[in-house]
Tab-separated table of C-alpha atoms in Angstrom:
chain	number	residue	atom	x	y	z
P	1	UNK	CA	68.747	-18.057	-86.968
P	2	UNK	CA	65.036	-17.624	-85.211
P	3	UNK	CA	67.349	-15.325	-82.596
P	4	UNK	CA	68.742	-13.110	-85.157
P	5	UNK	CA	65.318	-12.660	-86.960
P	6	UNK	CA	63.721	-12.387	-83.705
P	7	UNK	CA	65.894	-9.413	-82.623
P	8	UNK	CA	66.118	-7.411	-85.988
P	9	UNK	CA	61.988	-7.512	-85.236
P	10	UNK	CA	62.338	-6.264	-82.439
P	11	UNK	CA	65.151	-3.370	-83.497
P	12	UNK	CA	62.105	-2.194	-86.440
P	13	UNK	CA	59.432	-2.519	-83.913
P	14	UNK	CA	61.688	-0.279	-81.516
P	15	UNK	CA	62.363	2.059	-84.039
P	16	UNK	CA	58.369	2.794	-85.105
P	17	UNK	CA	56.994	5.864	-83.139
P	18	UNK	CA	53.437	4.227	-82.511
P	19	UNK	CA	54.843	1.302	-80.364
P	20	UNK	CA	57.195	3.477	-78.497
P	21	UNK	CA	54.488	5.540	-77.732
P	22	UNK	CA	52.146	2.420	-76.522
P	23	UNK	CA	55.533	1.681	-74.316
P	24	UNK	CA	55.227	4.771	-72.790
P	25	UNK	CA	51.804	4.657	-72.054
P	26	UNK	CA	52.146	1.261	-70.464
P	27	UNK	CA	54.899	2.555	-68.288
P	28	UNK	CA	52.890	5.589	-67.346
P	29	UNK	CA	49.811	2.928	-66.487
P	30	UNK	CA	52.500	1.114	-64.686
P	31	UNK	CA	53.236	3.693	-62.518
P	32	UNK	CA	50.111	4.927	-62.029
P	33	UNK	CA	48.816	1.555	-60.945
P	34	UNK	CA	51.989	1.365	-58.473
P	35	UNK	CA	51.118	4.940	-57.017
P	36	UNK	CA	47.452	4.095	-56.558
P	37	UNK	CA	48.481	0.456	-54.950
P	38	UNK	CA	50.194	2.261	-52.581
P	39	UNK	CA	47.722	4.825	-51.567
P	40	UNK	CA	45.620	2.080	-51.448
P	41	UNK	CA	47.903	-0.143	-48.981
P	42	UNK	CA	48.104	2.943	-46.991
P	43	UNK	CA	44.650	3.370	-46.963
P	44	UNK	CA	43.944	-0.383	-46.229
P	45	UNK	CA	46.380	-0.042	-43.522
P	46	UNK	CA	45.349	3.147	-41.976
P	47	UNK	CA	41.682	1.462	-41.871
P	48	UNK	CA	42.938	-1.798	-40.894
P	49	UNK	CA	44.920	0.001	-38.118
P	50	UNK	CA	42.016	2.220	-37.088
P	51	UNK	CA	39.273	-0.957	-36.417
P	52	UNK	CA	41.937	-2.466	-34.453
P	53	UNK	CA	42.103	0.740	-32.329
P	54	UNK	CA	38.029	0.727	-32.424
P	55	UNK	CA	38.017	-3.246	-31.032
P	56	UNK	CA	40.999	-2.848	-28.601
P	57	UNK	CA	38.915	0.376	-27.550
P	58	UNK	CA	35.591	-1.563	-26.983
P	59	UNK	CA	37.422	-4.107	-25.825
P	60	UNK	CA	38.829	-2.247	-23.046
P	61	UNK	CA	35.282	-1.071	-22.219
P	62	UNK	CA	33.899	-4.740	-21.873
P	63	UNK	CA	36.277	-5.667	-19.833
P	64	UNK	CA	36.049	-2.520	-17.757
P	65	UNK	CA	32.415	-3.200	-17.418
P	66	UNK	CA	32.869	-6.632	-16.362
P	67	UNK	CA	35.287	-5.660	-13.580
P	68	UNK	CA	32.582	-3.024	-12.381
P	69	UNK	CA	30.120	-6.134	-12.520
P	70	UNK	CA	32.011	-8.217	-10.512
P	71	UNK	CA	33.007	-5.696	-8.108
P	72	UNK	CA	29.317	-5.243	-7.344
P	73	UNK	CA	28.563	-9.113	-7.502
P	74	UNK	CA	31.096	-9.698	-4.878
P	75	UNK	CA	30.085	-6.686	-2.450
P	76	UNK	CA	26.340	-7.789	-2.862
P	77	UNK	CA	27.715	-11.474	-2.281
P	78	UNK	CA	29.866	-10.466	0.617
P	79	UNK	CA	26.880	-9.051	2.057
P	80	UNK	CA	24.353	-11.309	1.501
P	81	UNK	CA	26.629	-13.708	3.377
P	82	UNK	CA	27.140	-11.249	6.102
P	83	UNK	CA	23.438	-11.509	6.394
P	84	UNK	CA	22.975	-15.029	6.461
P	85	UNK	CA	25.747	-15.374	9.296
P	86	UNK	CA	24.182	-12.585	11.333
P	87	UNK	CA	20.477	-14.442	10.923
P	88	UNK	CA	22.021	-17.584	11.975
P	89	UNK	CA	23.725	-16.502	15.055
P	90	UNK	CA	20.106	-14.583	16.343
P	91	UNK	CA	19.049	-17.985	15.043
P	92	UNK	CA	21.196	-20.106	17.240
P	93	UNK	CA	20.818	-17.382	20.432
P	94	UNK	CA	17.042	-18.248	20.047
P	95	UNK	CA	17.888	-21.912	20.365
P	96	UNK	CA	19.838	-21.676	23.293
P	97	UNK	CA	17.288	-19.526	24.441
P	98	UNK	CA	14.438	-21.849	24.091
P	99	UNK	CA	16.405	-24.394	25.351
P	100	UNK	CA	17.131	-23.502	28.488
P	101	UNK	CA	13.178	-22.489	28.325
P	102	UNK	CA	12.329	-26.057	27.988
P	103	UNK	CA	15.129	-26.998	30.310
P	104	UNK	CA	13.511	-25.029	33.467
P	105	UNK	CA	9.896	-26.380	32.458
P	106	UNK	CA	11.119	-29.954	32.204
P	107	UNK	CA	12.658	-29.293	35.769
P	108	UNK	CA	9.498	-28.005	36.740
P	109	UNK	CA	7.220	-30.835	35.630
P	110	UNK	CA	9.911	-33.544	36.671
P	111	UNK	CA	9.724	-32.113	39.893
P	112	UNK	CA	5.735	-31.493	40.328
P	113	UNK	CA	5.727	-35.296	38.932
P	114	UNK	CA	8.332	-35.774	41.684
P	115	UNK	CA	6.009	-34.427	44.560
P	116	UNK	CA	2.777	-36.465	43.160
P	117	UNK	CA	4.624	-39.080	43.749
P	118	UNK	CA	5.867	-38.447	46.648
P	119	UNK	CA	2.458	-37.718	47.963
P	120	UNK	CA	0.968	-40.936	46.491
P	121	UNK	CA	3.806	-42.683	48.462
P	122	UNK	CA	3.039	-41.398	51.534
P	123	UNK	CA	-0.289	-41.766	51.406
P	124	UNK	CA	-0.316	-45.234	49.963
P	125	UNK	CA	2.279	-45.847	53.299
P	126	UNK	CA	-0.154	-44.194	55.468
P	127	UNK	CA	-3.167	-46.147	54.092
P	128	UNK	CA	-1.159	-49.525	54.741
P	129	UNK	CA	-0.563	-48.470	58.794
P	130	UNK	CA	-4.301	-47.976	58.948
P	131	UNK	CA	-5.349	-51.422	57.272
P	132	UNK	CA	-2.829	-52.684	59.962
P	133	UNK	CA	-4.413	-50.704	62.949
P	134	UNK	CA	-7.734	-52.165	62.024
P	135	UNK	CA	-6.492	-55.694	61.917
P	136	UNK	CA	-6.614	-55.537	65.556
P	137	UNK	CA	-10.324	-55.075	65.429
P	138	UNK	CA	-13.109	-57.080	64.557
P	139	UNK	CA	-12.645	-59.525	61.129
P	140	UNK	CA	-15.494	-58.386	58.843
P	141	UNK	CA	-14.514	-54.662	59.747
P	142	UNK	CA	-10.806	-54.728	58.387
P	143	UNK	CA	-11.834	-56.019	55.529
P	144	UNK	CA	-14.030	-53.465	54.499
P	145	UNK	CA	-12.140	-50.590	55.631
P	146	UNK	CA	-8.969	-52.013	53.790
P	147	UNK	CA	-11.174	-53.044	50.668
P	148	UNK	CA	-12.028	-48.805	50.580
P	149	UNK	CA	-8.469	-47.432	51.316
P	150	UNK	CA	-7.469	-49.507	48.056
P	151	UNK	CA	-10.448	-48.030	45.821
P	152	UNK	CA	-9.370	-44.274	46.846
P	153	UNK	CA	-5.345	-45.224	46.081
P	154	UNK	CA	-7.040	-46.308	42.644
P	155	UNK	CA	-8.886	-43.258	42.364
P	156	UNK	CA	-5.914	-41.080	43.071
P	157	UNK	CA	-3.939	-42.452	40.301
């Protein structure tokens, strides 16, 4: 029974001018809030759309920027490690230079040392012949002469 009651309210509320007139006005807000929801998607998407443009855009320069930057890293790197090799070969000629610099003066000096000794052999041999020569003369004289012939082998050194 709540039905039937229920619907013959409804059939008298239908009927009455003012409430079919609120029913169109609700429509009409209906629609207008549809229409303006869609604008506003569009709108939402068109902006959406357009700072994904803008970021892809700056995104594009960034990356352009960093491939600049690295272009000139590695060309300053590639360089700079030129350098480096080309200072250490003129380093390592000026080694082998001084090297065989040092080599000829320590063949020099070993062989200067070589003749001093050389010299203080032979004289040291020649001193000993003398000692011997005077051996054949009077006692008291060898022994001074070969006592002096050792102080100037002393001296020498």
């Amino acid at each position: 029974m709540a039905s039937a009651a229920f619907q013959k309210i409804l059939e008298n509320l239908s009927g009455n001018k003012n409430v079919q007139n609120l029913l169109e006005s609700f429509q009409k807000l209906s629609d207008e809030i549809k229409k303006k929801e869609a604008e506003l998607k569009g709108r939402f998407d068109q902006e959406k759309e357009d700072k994904i443009e803008l970021a892809w855009k700056k995104y594009q320069e960034i990356v352009k920027a960093l491939s600049v930057s690295e272009a000139k890293l590695e060309k300053e790197v590639n360089s700079t490690i030129s350098k480096i090799k080309k200072s250490a070969d003129d380093l390592e000629k000026n080694i082998q230079a001084y090297k065989k610099k040092a080599i000829v003066q320590k063949t020099k000096l070993e062989k200067t040392l070589f003749k001093k000794q050389t010299t203080k052999k032979a004289s040291s041999k020649k001193a000993a012949p003398k000692a011997k020569a005077a051996t054949t003369k009077k006692a008291t004289t060898k022994k001074a002469v070969a006592r002096k012939t050792t102080k100037k082998v002393a001296k020498k050194k």
